[in-house]
Each structure stands twice: as structure tokens, then as C-alpha cells.
Amino acid sequence: MDKIKEWILKNKKEIIIFFSGAFAFLLIAGTFLTLHTMKEKEQEKRDVEIKKIESKKKVEEEKKQNQEETKKTEGNERRETSQPNTQENPTTPIVTPKTEEDVVAYFSTQEAYAEAGENDVSAREQLKSGVRTIYQFLFQGGTIHGKTFHELSSSAKLKVLKIALSIDQKIDSYFPNYKDKIKEGASNLKSKVIVTYLETTNKICTNHEDICNQAREDFKTMKNSFKISFSLISGLVKEGGAALKEWYLSTK
């Protein structure tokens, strides 16, 4: 300990110079870092101000451009209005009449709503309205796009009936117990569609062999896809008659 004290006293000047230098270095370094940090913050503030000015300038330019375009459009409209109409019979808008393909597309849209899922509130409401429309269209003389079911061609009738069965199945799969809420038509939609399909194909098969053969093949697939059992058909025979039962058995 005495030796240390002796060494400190002997080198007191050098020790003071060393610590003074270290302190000065730390002070200078701290000052430099502080100035550098302040400079960076000032630069950031300047960058923010520049961006604000540029953004404001851009908004003003867009506003000015929109005003010029509006004035130009209004000027064109005034010129068009001021020009005399030289046509004795002005051209009226052409309204394209709806086709049976539009009717088929309506059924496909409702099928998509049925696939949307139980949690899609909008789809549920659309489907609720759509099933009523479909039921009225198929069985109560209702119209879709200005057309009734009986006005459709044979092939179009079969298309919408197949989609109607698909809608019924999807309601059971994706909207459990939802038929109780839909009420009109939903509870017996499947059975009535099957009877109508059998009636339609039975008539088609007397005149259109090509459509008849395709209808038979489609129905074979539908029996599996839509779970149309013989017991269900047996119950429907009361409504459709022996001819429908015979047609069903011919599709095995």
C-alpha cells in the first residue's frame, strides 16, 4: 500500500494529465455526438417539412387539374346542348332482351349464394329471396327476367331443374336447418323438382331422342349426387304416375 501511495505521489503530475485528457476526450466525444444527434433531428424535421410542402403542392396541382377538366367537360356539354337536333327521330337506347341463358345464370348465381356459407349474412338474405323466386318460377307461373318456366326450351328446363336440386343439396350442407327460415318452397323443393324433372324428361323422350339420352345420363349422376333414392321416388309416384316410375327405373 505504501509503495502504491509512493508511486502515485511520484507520478501525480502524469496521472492528473492522463485523467484530464480522458475527461476532455469524453467531453469532446459527448459534445460531438450531441451535435450530430441534433443535426440528424433537424434534418429529419426539414425532410418532413419538404414532404409536407411537396404533398400540398401535389394536392393543389391535382385540384387545379380536376377543375380544368370539369370546366372542359361542362363546356363540351353546353356546346352539345346548344347544337340543334337535326334528327327527326332521335336514337333511343337499345335494350337487349333477356334470354333463357340469363334465366340459367340466375339459378347459377343462387347456387353460388348457397355455397357462401352459413356465416355470410348477405348470402343468406340473397338466397332466402332467391329460393322464393325459384319456387314461384318453377311451380307457380312466376317469371325470371320476364320469362316463365314453360317458355323455356327443353334443354334449358333441364338445366335449371338440375341447378335447383344442387341448390337444395347445398342448403342442407351449408345452411343446416335454414329451410325453416326460408319456409316457402324450401321444405318440399327437392321432391317437387324431381317430379318436374321426371315429367319433363318423360315428355322430351317422346320427341327428342338426343336430349332424352343426355337426360337419362344426367339423372343417373343426380341420383348419386343428390341422394335420390327409390323410396323417395316411390313416394312421388303418387304425384307423377306410373309413367314416372317407369322412367326412373329405366335410368338404372
Coordinates of N, CA and C in Angstrom, one line a residue:
M1 N 0.8 -1.2 0.0 CA 0.0 0.0 0.0 C 0.9 1.3 0.0
D2 N 2.0 1.2 0.8 CA 2.9 2.4 0.9 C 3.5 2.6 -0.4
K3 N 3.9 1.5 -1.1 CA 4.5 1.6 -2.4 C 3.6 2.3 -3.4
I4 N 2.3 1.9 -3.3 CA 1.3 2.5 -4.3 C 1.2 4.0 -4.0
K5 N 1.1 4.4 -2.8 CA 1.0 5.8 -2.4 C 2.2 6.5 -2.9
E6 N 3.4 5.9 -2.7 CA 4.6 6.5 -3.1 C 4.7 6.7 -4.6
W7 N 4.1 5.6 -5.3 CA 4.1 5.7 -6.8 C 3.2 6.8 -7.3
I8 N 2.0 6.9 -6.6 CA 1.0 7.9 -7.0 C 1.6 9.3 -6.8
L9 N 2.3 9.5 -5.6 CA 2.9 10.8 -5.4 C 4.0 11.2 -6.4
K10 N 4.7 10.1 -6.7 CA 5.8 10.3 -7.6 C 5.3 10.7 -9.0
N11 N 4.2 10.0 -9.4 CA 3.6 10.2 -10.8 C 2.3 11.0 -10.8
K12 N 2.2 11.9 -9.8 CA 0.9 12.6 -9.6 C 0.7 13.5 -10.8
K13 N 1.7 14.2 -11.3 CA 1.5 15.0 -12.5 C 1.1 14.3 -13.7
E14 N 1.7 13.1 -13.9 CA 1.3 12.4 -15.1 C -0.1 11.8 -15.0
I15 N -0.5 11.4 -13.7 CA -1.8 10.9 -13.5 C -2.9 11.9 -13.8
I16 N -2.6 13.1 -13.2 CA -3.5 14.3 -13.4 C -3.7 14.6 -14.9
I17 N -2.5 14.6 -15.6 CA -2.6 14.9 -17.1 C -3.4 13.8 -17.8
F18 N -3.2 12.5 -17.4 CA -3.9 11.4 -18.1 C -5.4 11.5 -17.9
F19 N -5.9 11.7 -16.6 CA -7.3 11.8 -16.4 C -7.9 13.0 -16.9
S20 N -7.1 14.1 -17.0 CA -7.6 15.4 -17.6 C -7.8 15.1 -19.1
G21 N -6.9 14.5 -19.6 CA -7.0 14.2 -21.1 C -8.2 13.3 -21.4
A22 N -8.4 12.2 -20.5 CA -9.5 11.3 -20.7 C -10.8 12.0 -20.6
F23 N -10.9 12.9 -19.5 CA -12.1 13.7 -19.3 C -12.4 14.6 -20.5
A24 N -11.3 15.2 -21.0 CA -11.5 16.1 -22.1 C -12.0 15.4 -23.4
F25 N -11.4 14.2 -23.5 CA -11.8 13.3 -24.7 C -13.3 13.0 -24.6
L26 N -13.7 12.5 -23.4 CA -15.1 12.1 -23.2 C -16.0 13.3 -23.4
L27 N -15.6 14.5 -22.9 CA -16.4 15.7 -23.1 C -16.5 16.1 -24.6
I28 N -15.4 16.0 -25.3 CA -15.5 16.3 -26.7 C -16.3 15.3 -27.5
A29 N -16.1 14.0 -27.2 CA -16.9 13.0 -27.8 C -18.4 13.1 -27.6
G30 N -18.7 13.4 -26.3 CA -20.1 13.6 -26.0 C -20.7 14.8 -26.7
T31 N -19.9 15.9 -26.7 CA -20.4 17.1 -27.4 C -20.6 16.8 -28.9
F32 N -19.7 16.1 -29.5 CA -19.8 15.7 -30.9 C -21.0 14.9 -31.2
L33 N -21.3 13.9 -30.3 CA -22.5 13.0 -30.5 C -23.7 13.8 -30.3
T34 N -23.7 14.7 -29.4 CA -24.9 15.5 -29.1 C -25.2 16.4 -30.4
L35 N -24.1 17.0 -30.9 CA -24.3 17.9 -32.1 C -24.8 17.1 -33.3
H36 N -24.2 15.9 -33.4 CA -24.6 15.0 -34.5 C -26.0 14.6 -34.4
T37 N -26.5 14.2 -33.2 CA -27.9 13.9 -33.0 C -28.8 15.0 -33.3
M38 N -28.4 16.2 -32.8 CA -29.3 17.4 -33.1 C -29.3 17.7 -34.6
K39 N -28.2 17.5 -35.3 CA -28.2 17.7 -36.7 C -29.1 16.7 -37.4
E40 N -29.1 15.5 -37.0 CA -29.9 14.5 -37.6 C -31.4 14.8 -37.4
K41 N -31.8 15.2 -36.2 CA -33.1 15.6 -35.9 C -33.6 16.8 -36.7
E42 N -32.7 17.8 -36.8 CA -33.0 19.0 -37.7 C -33.2 18.5 -39.1
Q43 N -32.4 17.6 -39.6 CA -32.5 17.1 -41.0 C -33.8 16.4 -41.2
E44 N -34.2 15.6 -40.1 CA -35.5 14.9 -40.2 C -36.6 15.9 -40.3
K45 N -36.6 16.9 -39.4 CA -37.6 17.9 -39.5 C -37.7 18.6 -40.8
R46 N -36.5 18.9 -41.4 CA -36.5 19.5 -42.7 C -37.1 18.6 -43.8
D47 N -36.8 17.3 -43.7 CA -37.3 16.3 -44.6 C -38.8 16.2 -44.5
V48 N -39.3 16.2 -43.3 CA -40.8 16.2 -43.0 C -41.5 17.4 -43.6
E49 N -40.9 18.6 -43.4 CA -41.4 19.8 -44.0 C -41.4 19.8 -45.5
I50 N -40.3 19.3 -46.0 CA -40.2 19.2 -47.5 C -41.3 18.3 -48.1
K51 N -41.5 17.2 -47.4 CA -42.6 16.2 -47.8 C -44.0 16.8 -47.7
K52 N -44.2 17.6 -46.6 CA -45.5 18.3 -46.5 C -45.7 19.3 -47.6
I53 N -44.7 20.1 -47.9 CA -44.8 21.1 -49.0 C -45.0 20.4 -50.3
E54 N -44.3 19.3 -50.6 CA -44.5 18.6 -51.8 C -45.9 17.9 -51.9
S55 N -46.3 17.4 -50.8 CA -47.7 16.8 -50.8 C -48.8 17.8 -51.0
K56 N -48.6 19.0 -50.4 CA -49.6 20.1 -50.5 C -49.6 20.6 -52.0
K57 N -48.4 20.7 -52.5 CA -48.2 21.1 -53.9 C -48.9 20.1 -54.9
K58 N -48.7 18.8 -54.6 CA -49.3 17.8 -55.5 C -50.8 17.9 -55.4
V59 N -51.4 18.0 -54.2 CA -52.8 18.1 -54.0 C -53.4 19.3 -54.7
E60 N -52.7 20.5 -54.6 CA -53.1 21.7 -55.3 C -53.1 21.5 -56.8
E61 N -52.1 20.8 -57.3 CA -52.0 20.6 -58.8 C -53.1 19.7 -59.2
E62 N -53.4 18.6 -58.5 CA -54.5 17.7 -58.8 C -55.8 18.4 -58.8
K63 N -56.0 19.3 -57.8 CA -57.2 20.0 -57.7 C -57.4 21.0 -58.9
K64 N -56.3 21.6 -59.2 CA -56.3 22.5 -60.4 C -56.6 21.8 -61.7
Q65 N -56.0 20.6 -61.8 CA -56.2 19.7 -63.0 C -57.7 19.3 -63.1
N66 N -58.3 18.9 -61.9 CA -59.7 18.4 -61.9 C -60.6 19.6 -62.2
Q67 N -60.3 20.8 -61.7 CA -61.1 21.9 -62.1 C -61.1 22.2 -63.5
E68 N -59.9 22.1 -64.1 CA -59.8 22.4 -65.6 C -60.5 21.3 -66.4
E69 N -60.4 20.1 -65.9 CA -61.2 19.0 -66.7 C -62.7 19.2 -66.5
T70 N -63.1 19.6 -65.3 CA -64.6 19.9 -65.1 C -65.1 21.0 -66.0
K71 N -64.3 22.1 -66.1 CA -64.6 23.2 -66.9 C -64.7 22.8 -68.4
K72 N -63.7 21.9 -68.8 CA -63.7 21.5 -70.2 C -64.9 20.6 -70.5
T73 N -65.3 19.7 -69.5 CA -66.5 18.8 -69.7 C -67.7 19.6 -69.8
E74 N -67.9 20.6 -68.9 CA -69.1 21.5 -68.9 C -69.2 22.3 -70.1
G75 N -68.0 22.7 -70.6 CA -68.0 23.4 -71.9 C -68.5 22.6 -73.0
N76 N -68.0 21.3 -73.1 CA -68.5 20.4 -74.2 C -70.0 20.1 -74.1
E77 N -70.4 19.9 -72.8 CA -71.9 19.7 -72.6 C -72.7 20.9 -73.1
R78 N -72.3 22.1 -72.8 CA -73.0 23.3 -73.2 C -73.0 23.4 -74.7
R79 N -71.9 23.1 -75.4 CA -71.9 23.1 -76.8 C -72.8 22.1 -77.5
E80 N -72.8 20.9 -76.8 CA -73.6 19.8 -77.4 C -75.1 20.2 -77.2
T81 N -75.4 20.8 -76.1 CA -76.8 21.2 -75.8 C -77.3 22.3 -76.7
S82 N -76.3 23.2 -77.0 CA -76.7 24.4 -77.9 C -76.9 24.0 -79.3
Q83 N -76.3 22.8 -79.7 CA -76.4 22.4 -81.1 C -77.8 21.9 -81.4
P84 N -78.4 22.3 -82.5 CA -79.8 21.9 -82.8 C -79.8 20.4 -83.2
N85 N -80.9 19.8 -82.9 CA -81.1 18.4 -83.2 C -81.6 18.2 -84.6
T86 N -80.8 17.8 -85.5 CA -81.2 17.7 -86.9 C -81.9 16.4 -87.2
Q87 N -82.0 15.4 -86.2 CA -82.7 14.2 -86.5 C -84.2 14.3 -86.1
E88 N -85.0 13.9 -87.0 CA -86.4 13.9 -86.7 C -86.8 12.9 -85.7
N89 N -86.1 11.8 -85.7 CA -86.4 10.7 -84.7 C -85.1 10.4 -83.9
P90 N -84.9 11.1 -82.8 CA -83.7 10.8 -82.0 C -83.5 9.3 -81.7
T91 N -82.2 8.9 -81.7 CA -81.9 7.5 -81.4 C -82.3 7.1 -79.9
T92 N -83.0 6.1 -79.7 CA -83.4 5.6 -78.4 C -82.5 4.5 -77.9
P93 N -82.2 4.4 -76.7 CA -81.3 3.4 -76.2 C -81.8 2.0 -76.6
I94 N -80.9 1.2 -77.0 CA -81.2 -0.2 -77.4 C -81.2 -1.1 -76.2
V95 N -82.3 -1.7 -75.9 CA -82.4 -2.6 -74.7 C -82.4 -4.0 -75.2
T96 N -81.4 -4.8 -74.8 CA -81.2 -6.1 -75.3 C -82.2 -7.0 -74.5
P97 N -83.1 -7.7 -75.1 CA -84.0 -8.6 -74.4 C -83.3 -9.7 -73.7
K98 N -83.8 -10.1 -72.5 CA -83.2 -11.2 -71.8 C -83.5 -12.6 -72.5
T99 N -82.5 -13.5 -72.4 CA -82.7 -14.8 -73.0 C -82.8 -15.8 -71.9
E100 N -83.1 -17.1 -72.3 CA -83.2 -18.1 -71.3 C -81.8 -18.5 -70.7
E101 N -80.7 -18.1 -71.3 CA -79.4 -18.2 -70.7 C -79.3 -17.3 -69.5
D102 N -79.9 -16.2 -69.6 CA -79.9 -15.3 -68.4 C -80.7 -15.9 -67.2
V103 N -81.7 -16.7 -67.6 CA -82.5 -17.4 -66.5 C -81.6 -18.4 -65.9
V104 N -80.9 -19.2 -66.7 CA -80.0 -20.2 -66.2 C -78.9 -19.6 -65.3
A105 N -78.4 -18.4 -65.8 CA -77.4 -17.7 -65.0 C -78.0 -17.2 -63.6
Y106 N -79.2 -16.9 -63.6 CA -79.9 -16.5 -62.3 C -79.8 -17.7 -61.3
F107 N -80.1 -18.9 -61.8 CA -80.1 -20.1 -61.0 C -78.7 -20.3 -60.5
S108 N -77.7 -20.2 -61.4 CA -76.3 -20.4 -61.0 C -75.8 -19.4 -60.0
T109 N -76.3 -18.2 -60.0 CA -76.0 -17.2 -59.0 C -76.5 -17.6 -57.6
Q110 N -77.8 -18.1 -57.6 CA -78.3 -18.6 -56.3 C -77.6 -19.8 -55.8
E111 N -77.1 -20.6 -56.7 CA -76.3 -21.7 -56.3 C -75.0 -21.2 -55.6
A112 N -74.4 -20.2 -56.2 CA -73.2 -19.6 -55.6 C -73.5 -19.0 -54.2
Y113 N -74.7 -18.4 -54.0 CA -75.0 -17.9 -52.7 C -75.1 -19.1 -51.7
A114 N -75.6 -20.2 -52.2 CA -75.8 -21.4 -51.3 C -74.4 -21.9 -50.8
E115 N -73.4 -21.7 -51.6 CA -72.1 -22.2 -51.3 C -71.3 -21.2 -50.4
A116 N -71.8 -20.0 -50.2 CA -71.1 -19.0 -49.5 C -70.9 -19.3 -48.0
G117 N -71.7 -20.1 -47.4 CA -71.5 -20.5 -46.0 C -72.5 -19.8 -45.1
E118 N -72.7 -20.4 -44.0 CA -73.8 -20.0 -43.0 C -73.4 -18.6 -42.4
N119 N -72.2 -18.3 -42.3 CA -71.8 -17.0 -41.7 C -71.9 -15.8 -42.6
D120 N -72.2 -16.0 -43.9 CA -72.3 -14.9 -44.8 C -73.7 -14.4 -44.8
V121 N -74.0 -13.3 -44.0 CA -75.3 -12.8 -43.8 C -75.9 -12.4 -45.1
S122 N -75.2 -11.7 -45.9 CA -75.7 -11.1 -47.2 C -76.1 -12.3 -48.1
A123 N -75.3 -13.3 -48.2 CA -75.6 -14.5 -49.0 C -76.9 -15.2 -48.5
R124 N -77.1 -15.3 -47.2 CA -78.3 -15.9 -46.6 C -79.5 -15.1 -47.1
E125 N -79.4 -13.8 -47.0 CA -80.6 -13.0 -47.4 C -80.9 -13.1 -48.9
Q126 N -79.8 -13.1 -49.7 CA -80.0 -13.3 -51.1 C -80.6 -14.6 -51.4
L127 N -80.1 -15.6 -50.8 CA -80.6 -17.0 -51.0 C -82.0 -17.1 -50.6
K128 N -82.4 -16.5 -49.5 CA -83.8 -16.6 -49.0 C -84.7 -16.0 -50.0
S129 N -84.4 -14.9 -50.6 CA -85.2 -14.3 -51.6 C -85.2 -15.1 -52.9
G130 N -84.0 -15.6 -53.2 CA -83.8 -16.4 -54.5 C -84.6 -17.7 -54.5
V131 N -84.6 -18.4 -53.4 CA -85.4 -19.7 -53.3 C -86.9 -19.4 -53.5
R132 N -87.4 -18.3 -52.9 CA -88.8 -18.0 -53.1 C -89.0 -17.7 -54.6
T133 N -88.1 -17.0 -55.2 CA -88.3 -16.7 -56.7 C -88.3 -17.9 -57.5
I134 N -87.3 -18.8 -57.2 CA -87.2 -20.1 -57.9 C -88.4 -20.9 -57.8
Y135 N -88.9 -21.0 -56.6 CA -90.1 -21.8 -56.3 C -91.3 -21.3 -57.1
Q136 N -91.5 -20.0 -57.1 CA -92.6 -19.4 -57.8 C -92.4 -19.6 -59.3
F137 N -91.2 -19.5 -59.8 CA -90.9 -19.6 -61.2 C -91.2 -21.0 -61.7
L138 N -90.8 -22.0 -60.9 CA -90.9 -23.4 -61.3 C -92.4 -24.0 -61.2
F139 N -93.1 -23.5 -60.1 CA -94.3 -24.2 -59.8 C -95.6 -23.2 -59.7
Q140 N -95.4 -21.9 -59.8 CA -96.5 -21.0 -59.6 C -96.6 -20.0 -60.8
G141 N -96.0 -20.3 -61.9 CA -96.1 -19.4 -63.0 C -95.3 -18.1 -62.9
G142 N -94.4 -18.0 -61.9 CA -93.6 -16.8 -61.8 C -92.6 -16.6 -62.9
T143 N -92.0 -15.4 -62.9 CA -91.1 -15.1 -64.0 C -89.7 -14.7 -63.5
I144 N -88.7 -15.0 -64.3 CA -87.4 -14.6 -64.0 C -86.9 -14.0 -65.3
H145 N -86.5 -12.7 -65.2 CA -86.0 -11.9 -66.4 C -87.2 -11.9 -67.5
G146 N -88.4 -11.9 -67.0 CA -89.5 -11.7 -67.9 C -89.9 -13.0 -68.6
K147 N -89.4 -14.2 -68.2 CA -89.7 -15.4 -68.8 C -90.3 -16.4 -67.7
T148 N -91.2 -17.2 -68.2 CA -91.8 -18.3 -67.3 C -91.1 -19.6 -67.6
F149 N -91.2 -20.5 -66.7 CA -90.6 -21.9 -66.9 C -91.1 -22.5 -68.1
H150 N -92.4 -22.4 -68.4 CA -93.0 -23.1 -69.6 C -92.5 -22.5 -70.9
E151 N -92.0 -21.3 -70.9 CA -91.5 -20.7 -72.1 C -90.0 -21.1 -72.4
L152 N -89.4 -21.8 -71.5 CA -88.0 -22.2 -71.8 C -88.0 -23.4 -72.7
S153 N -86.9 -23.6 -73.4 CA -86.7 -24.7 -74.2 C -86.5 -26.0 -73.4
S154 N -86.6 -27.1 -73.9 CA -86.5 -28.4 -73.1 C -85.1 -28.5 -72.5
S155 N -84.1 -28.2 -73.2 CA -82.7 -28.2 -72.6 C -82.5 -27.2 -71.5
A156 N -83.1 -26.0 -71.6 CA -83.0 -25.0 -70.6 C -83.8 -25.4 -69.3
K157 N -84.9 -26.1 -69.5 CA -85.7 -26.5 -68.4 C -84.9 -27.6 -67.6
L158 N -84.3 -28.5 -68.3 CA -83.5 -29.5 -67.6 C -82.3 -28.9 -66.8
K159 N -81.7 -27.8 -67.4 CA -80.6 -27.2 -66.8 C -81.0 -26.5 -65.4
V160 N -82.1 -25.8 -65.5 CA -82.5 -25.0 -64.3 C -83.0 -26.0 -63.2
L161 N -83.6 -27.1 -63.6 CA -84.0 -28.1 -62.6 C -82.9 -28.8 -62.0
K162 N -81.8 -29.1 -62.7 CA -80.6 -29.7 -62.1 C -80.0 -28.7 -61.1
I163 N -79.9 -27.4 -61.5 CA -79.3 -26.5 -60.6 C -80.1 -26.3 -59.4
A164 N -81.5 -26.4 -59.5 CA -82.4 -26.3 -58.4 C -82.1 -27.4 -57.4
L165 N -81.9 -28.6 -57.9 CA -81.6 -29.7 -57.0 C -80.2 -29.5 -56.3
S166 N -79.3 -28.9 -57.0 CA -78.0 -28.6 -56.4 C -78.1 -27.6 -55.3
I167 N -78.9 -26.6 -55.6 CA -79.2 -25.6 -54.5 C -79.8 -26.2 -53.3
D168 N -80.7 -27.1 -53.5 CA -81.4 -27.8 -52.3 C -80.3 -28.5 -51.5
Q169 N -79.5 -29.2 -52.2 CA -78.4 -30.0 -51.5 C -77.5 -29.1 -50.8
K170 N -77.1 -28.0 -51.4 CA -76.1 -27.1 -50.7 C -76.7 -26.4 -49.5
I171 N -78.0 -26.1 -49.6 CA -78.7 -25.6 -48.4 C -78.6 -26.5 -47.3
D172 N -78.9 -27.8 -47.5 CA -78.8 -28.8 -46.5 C -77.3 -28.9 -45.9
S173 N -76.3 -28.7 -46.8 CA -74.9 -28.9 -46.4 C -74.4 -27.7 -45.7
Y174 N -74.7 -26.5 -46.2 CA -74.0 -25.3 -45.7 C -74.9 -24.5 -44.8
F175 N -76.2 -24.7 -44.8 CA -77.1 -23.9 -44.0 C -78.0 -24.9 -43.2
P176 N -77.5 -25.6 -42.3 CA -78.3 -26.5 -41.5 C -79.6 -25.9 -40.9
N177 N -80.7 -26.5 -41.1 CA -82.0 -26.0 -40.5 C -82.4 -24.7 -41.1
Y178 N -81.8 -24.3 -42.2 CA -82.1 -22.9 -42.7 C -83.4 -23.0 -43.5
K179 N -83.9 -24.1 -43.9 CA -85.1 -24.2 -44.7 C -86.3 -23.8 -43.9
D180 N -86.2 -23.9 -42.5 CA -87.3 -23.5 -41.7 C -87.4 -22.0 -41.8
K181 N -86.3 -21.3 -42.0 CA -86.4 -19.8 -42.1 C -86.8 -19.4 -43.5
I182 N -86.4 -20.1 -44.5 CA -86.8 -19.8 -45.8 C -88.3 -20.0 -46.0
K183 N -88.8 -21.1 -45.4 CA -90.2 -21.5 -45.4 C -90.7 -21.8 -46.8
E184 N -91.3 -20.8 -47.6 CA -92.0 -21.1 -48.8 C -91.1 -21.8 -49.8
G185 N -91.6 -23.1 -50.1 CA -90.9 -23.8 -51.2 C -89.7 -24.6 -50.7
A186 N -89.0 -24.2 -49.7 CA -87.8 -24.9 -49.4 C -88.0 -26.3 -48.8
S187 N -89.0 -26.5 -48.0 CA -89.1 -27.8 -47.4 C -89.5 -28.9 -48.4
N188 N -90.2 -28.6 -49.5 CA -90.5 -29.6 -50.4 C -90.0 -29.3 -51.8
L189 N -89.0 -28.4 -51.9 CA -88.4 -28.0 -53.2 C -87.8 -29.3 -53.9
K190 N -87.1 -30.1 -53.1 CA -86.4 -31.2 -53.8 C -87.4 -32.2 -54.4
S191 N -88.4 -32.6 -53.7 CA -89.4 -33.5 -54.2 C -90.2 -33.0 -55.4
K192 N -90.5 -31.7 -55.3 CA -91.3 -31.1 -56.5 C -90.4 -31.0 -57.7
V193 N -89.1 -30.6 -57.5 CA -88.2 -30.5 -58.6 C -88.0 -31.9 -59.3
I194 N -87.8 -32.9 -58.5 CA -87.7 -34.3 -59.0 C -88.8 -34.7 -59.9
V195 N -90.1 -34.5 -59.3 CA -91.3 -34.8 -60.1 C -91.3 -34.0 -61.4
T196 N -91.0 -32.7 -61.3 CA -91.0 -31.9 -62.6 C -89.9 -32.4 -63.5
Y197 N -88.8 -32.8 -63.0 CA -87.7 -33.3 -63.9 C -88.1 -34.5 -64.6
L198 N -88.7 -35.4 -63.9 CA -89.2 -36.7 -64.4 C -90.3 -36.4 -65.5
E199 N -91.2 -35.5 -65.1 CA -92.3 -35.2 -66.1 C -91.8 -34.6 -67.4
T200 N -90.8 -33.7 -67.2 CA -90.2 -33.0 -68.3 C -89.5 -34.0 -69.2
T201 N -88.6 -34.8 -68.6 CA -87.8 -35.8 -69.4 C -88.7 -36.8 -70.1
N202 N -89.8 -37.2 -69.4 CA -90.8 -38.2 -69.9 C -91.4 -37.7 -71.2
K203 N -91.7 -36.4 -71.2 CA -92.3 -35.7 -72.4 C -91.2 -35.6 -73.5
I204 N -90.0 -35.2 -73.1 CA -88.9 -35.0 -74.1 C -88.6 -36.3 -74.8
C205 N -88.6 -37.4 -74.1 CA -88.2 -38.7 -74.7 C -89.2 -39.2 -75.7
T206 N -90.3 -38.5 -75.9 CA -91.3 -38.9 -76.9 C -90.9 -38.2 -78.3
N207 N -90.1 -37.2 -78.2 CA -89.8 -36.4 -79.4 C -88.4 -36.1 -79.7
H208 N -87.6 -36.1 -78.6 CA -86.1 -35.7 -78.8 C -85.2 -36.7 -78.2
E209 N -84.8 -37.7 -79.0 CA -84.1 -38.8 -78.6 C -82.7 -38.4 -78.0
D210 N -82.1 -37.4 -78.7 CA -80.7 -36.9 -78.3 C -80.8 -36.3 -76.9
I211 N -81.8 -35.4 -76.7 CA -81.9 -34.8 -75.3 C -82.3 -35.8 -74.3
C212 N -83.1 -36.8 -74.7 CA -83.6 -37.8 -73.8 C -82.5 -38.6 -73.3
N213 N -81.6 -39.1 -74.2 CA -80.4 -39.9 -73.8 C -79.5 -39.1 -72.8
Q214 N -79.3 -37.8 -73.0 CA -78.5 -37.0 -72.2 C -79.2 -36.8 -70.8
A215 N -80.5 -36.7 -70.8 CA -81.3 -36.5 -69.6 C -81.2 -37.8 -68.8
R216 N -81.2 -38.9 -69.4 CA -81.1 -40.2 -68.7 C -79.7 -40.3 -68.0
E217 N -78.6 -39.9 -68.7 CA -77.3 -40.0 -68.2 C -77.1 -39.0 -67.0
D218 N -77.7 -37.8 -67.2 CA -77.6 -36.8 -66.1 C -78.4 -37.3 -64.9
F219 N -79.5 -37.9 -65.1 CA -80.3 -38.3 -63.9 C -79.6 -39.4 -63.1
K220 N -78.8 -40.3 -63.9 CA -78.0 -41.3 -63.2 C -77.0 -40.7 -62.2
T221 N -76.4 -39.6 -62.7 CA -75.4 -38.9 -61.9 C -76.1 -38.2 -60.7
M222 N -77.3 -37.6 -61.0 CA -78.0 -36.8 -60.0 C -78.5 -37.8 -58.9
K223 N -78.9 -39.0 -59.2 CA -79.4 -39.9 -58.2 C -78.3 -40.1 -57.1
N224 N -77.1 -40.2 -57.5 CA -76.0 -40.3 -56.5 C -75.6 -39.0 -55.8
S225 N -75.5 -37.9 -56.7 CA -75.1 -36.7 -56.1 C -76.1 -36.1 -55.2
F226 N -77.4 -36.2 -55.5 CA -78.4 -35.5 -54.7 C -79.2 -36.5 -53.9
K227 N -78.7 -37.7 -53.8 CA -79.3 -38.8 -52.9 C -80.8 -39.0 -53.2
I228 N -81.1 -39.2 -54.4 CA -82.5 -39.5 -54.9 C -82.7 -41.0 -54.8
S229 N -83.2 -41.5 -53.7 CA -83.4 -42.9 -53.5 C -84.7 -43.4 -54.2
F230 N -84.8 -44.7 -54.3 CA -86.0 -45.3 -54.9 C -87.2 -45.1 -54.0
S231 N -86.9 -45.2 -52.7 CA -88.0 -45.0 -51.7 C -88.6 -43.6 -51.8
L232 N -87.7 -42.6 -52.1 CA -88.2 -41.2 -52.3 C -89.1 -41.2 -53.6
I233 N -88.6 -41.8 -54.6 CA -89.3 -41.8 -55.9 C -90.7 -42.6 -55.7
S234 N -90.7 -43.6 -55.0 CA -91.9 -44.4 -54.8 C -93.0 -43.5 -54.1
G235 N -92.5 -42.6 -53.2 CA -93.5 -41.7 -52.6 C -94.0 -40.6 -53.6
L236 N -93.1 -40.3 -54.6 CA -93.5 -39.3 -55.5 C -94.4 -39.8 -56.6
V237 N -94.4 -41.1 -56.8 CA -95.2 -41.7 -57.9 C -96.6 -41.3 -57.8
K238 N -97.1 -41.1 -56.5 CA -98.5 -40.7 -56.3 C -98.8 -39.4 -57.1
E239 N -97.8 -38.6 -57.1 CA -98.0 -37.3 -57.8 C -97.7 -37.4 -59.3
G240 N -96.7 -38.3 -59.7 CA -96.3 -38.3 -61.1 C -96.8 -39.4 -61.9
G241 N -97.4 -40.5 -61.2 CA -98.0 -41.5 -62.0 C -97.0 -42.7 -62.3
A242 N -97.5 -43.7 -62.9 CA -96.7 -44.9 -63.2 C -95.7 -44.6 -64.2
A243 N -96.0 -43.7 -65.1 CA -95.0 -43.4 -66.2 C -93.7 -42.8 -65.6
L244 N -93.8 -42.1 -64.6 CA -92.6 -41.5 -64.0 C -91.8 -42.6 -63.3
K245 N -92.5 -43.5 -62.7 CA -91.8 -44.6 -62.0 C -91.0 -45.5 -63.1
E246 N -91.7 -45.7 -64.2 CA -91.1 -46.5 -65.3 C -89.9 -45.8 -65.8
W247 N -90.0 -44.4 -66.0 CA -88.8 -43.7 -66.5 C -87.7 -43.7 -65.5
Y248 N -88.0 -43.6 -64.2 CA -86.9 -43.7 -63.2 C -86.2 -45.0 -63.3
L249 N -87.0 -46.1 -63.3 CA -86.3 -47.4 -63.4 C -85.5 -47.6 -64.6
S250 N -85.8 -46.9 -65.7 CA -85.1 -47.1 -67.0 C -83.7 -46.4 -66.9
T251 N -83.5 -45.6 -65.9 CA -82.2 -44.9 -65.8 C -81.2 -45.6 -64.9
K252 N -81.5 -46.8 -64.5 CA -80.6 -47.6 -63.7 C -79.4 -48.1 -64.6

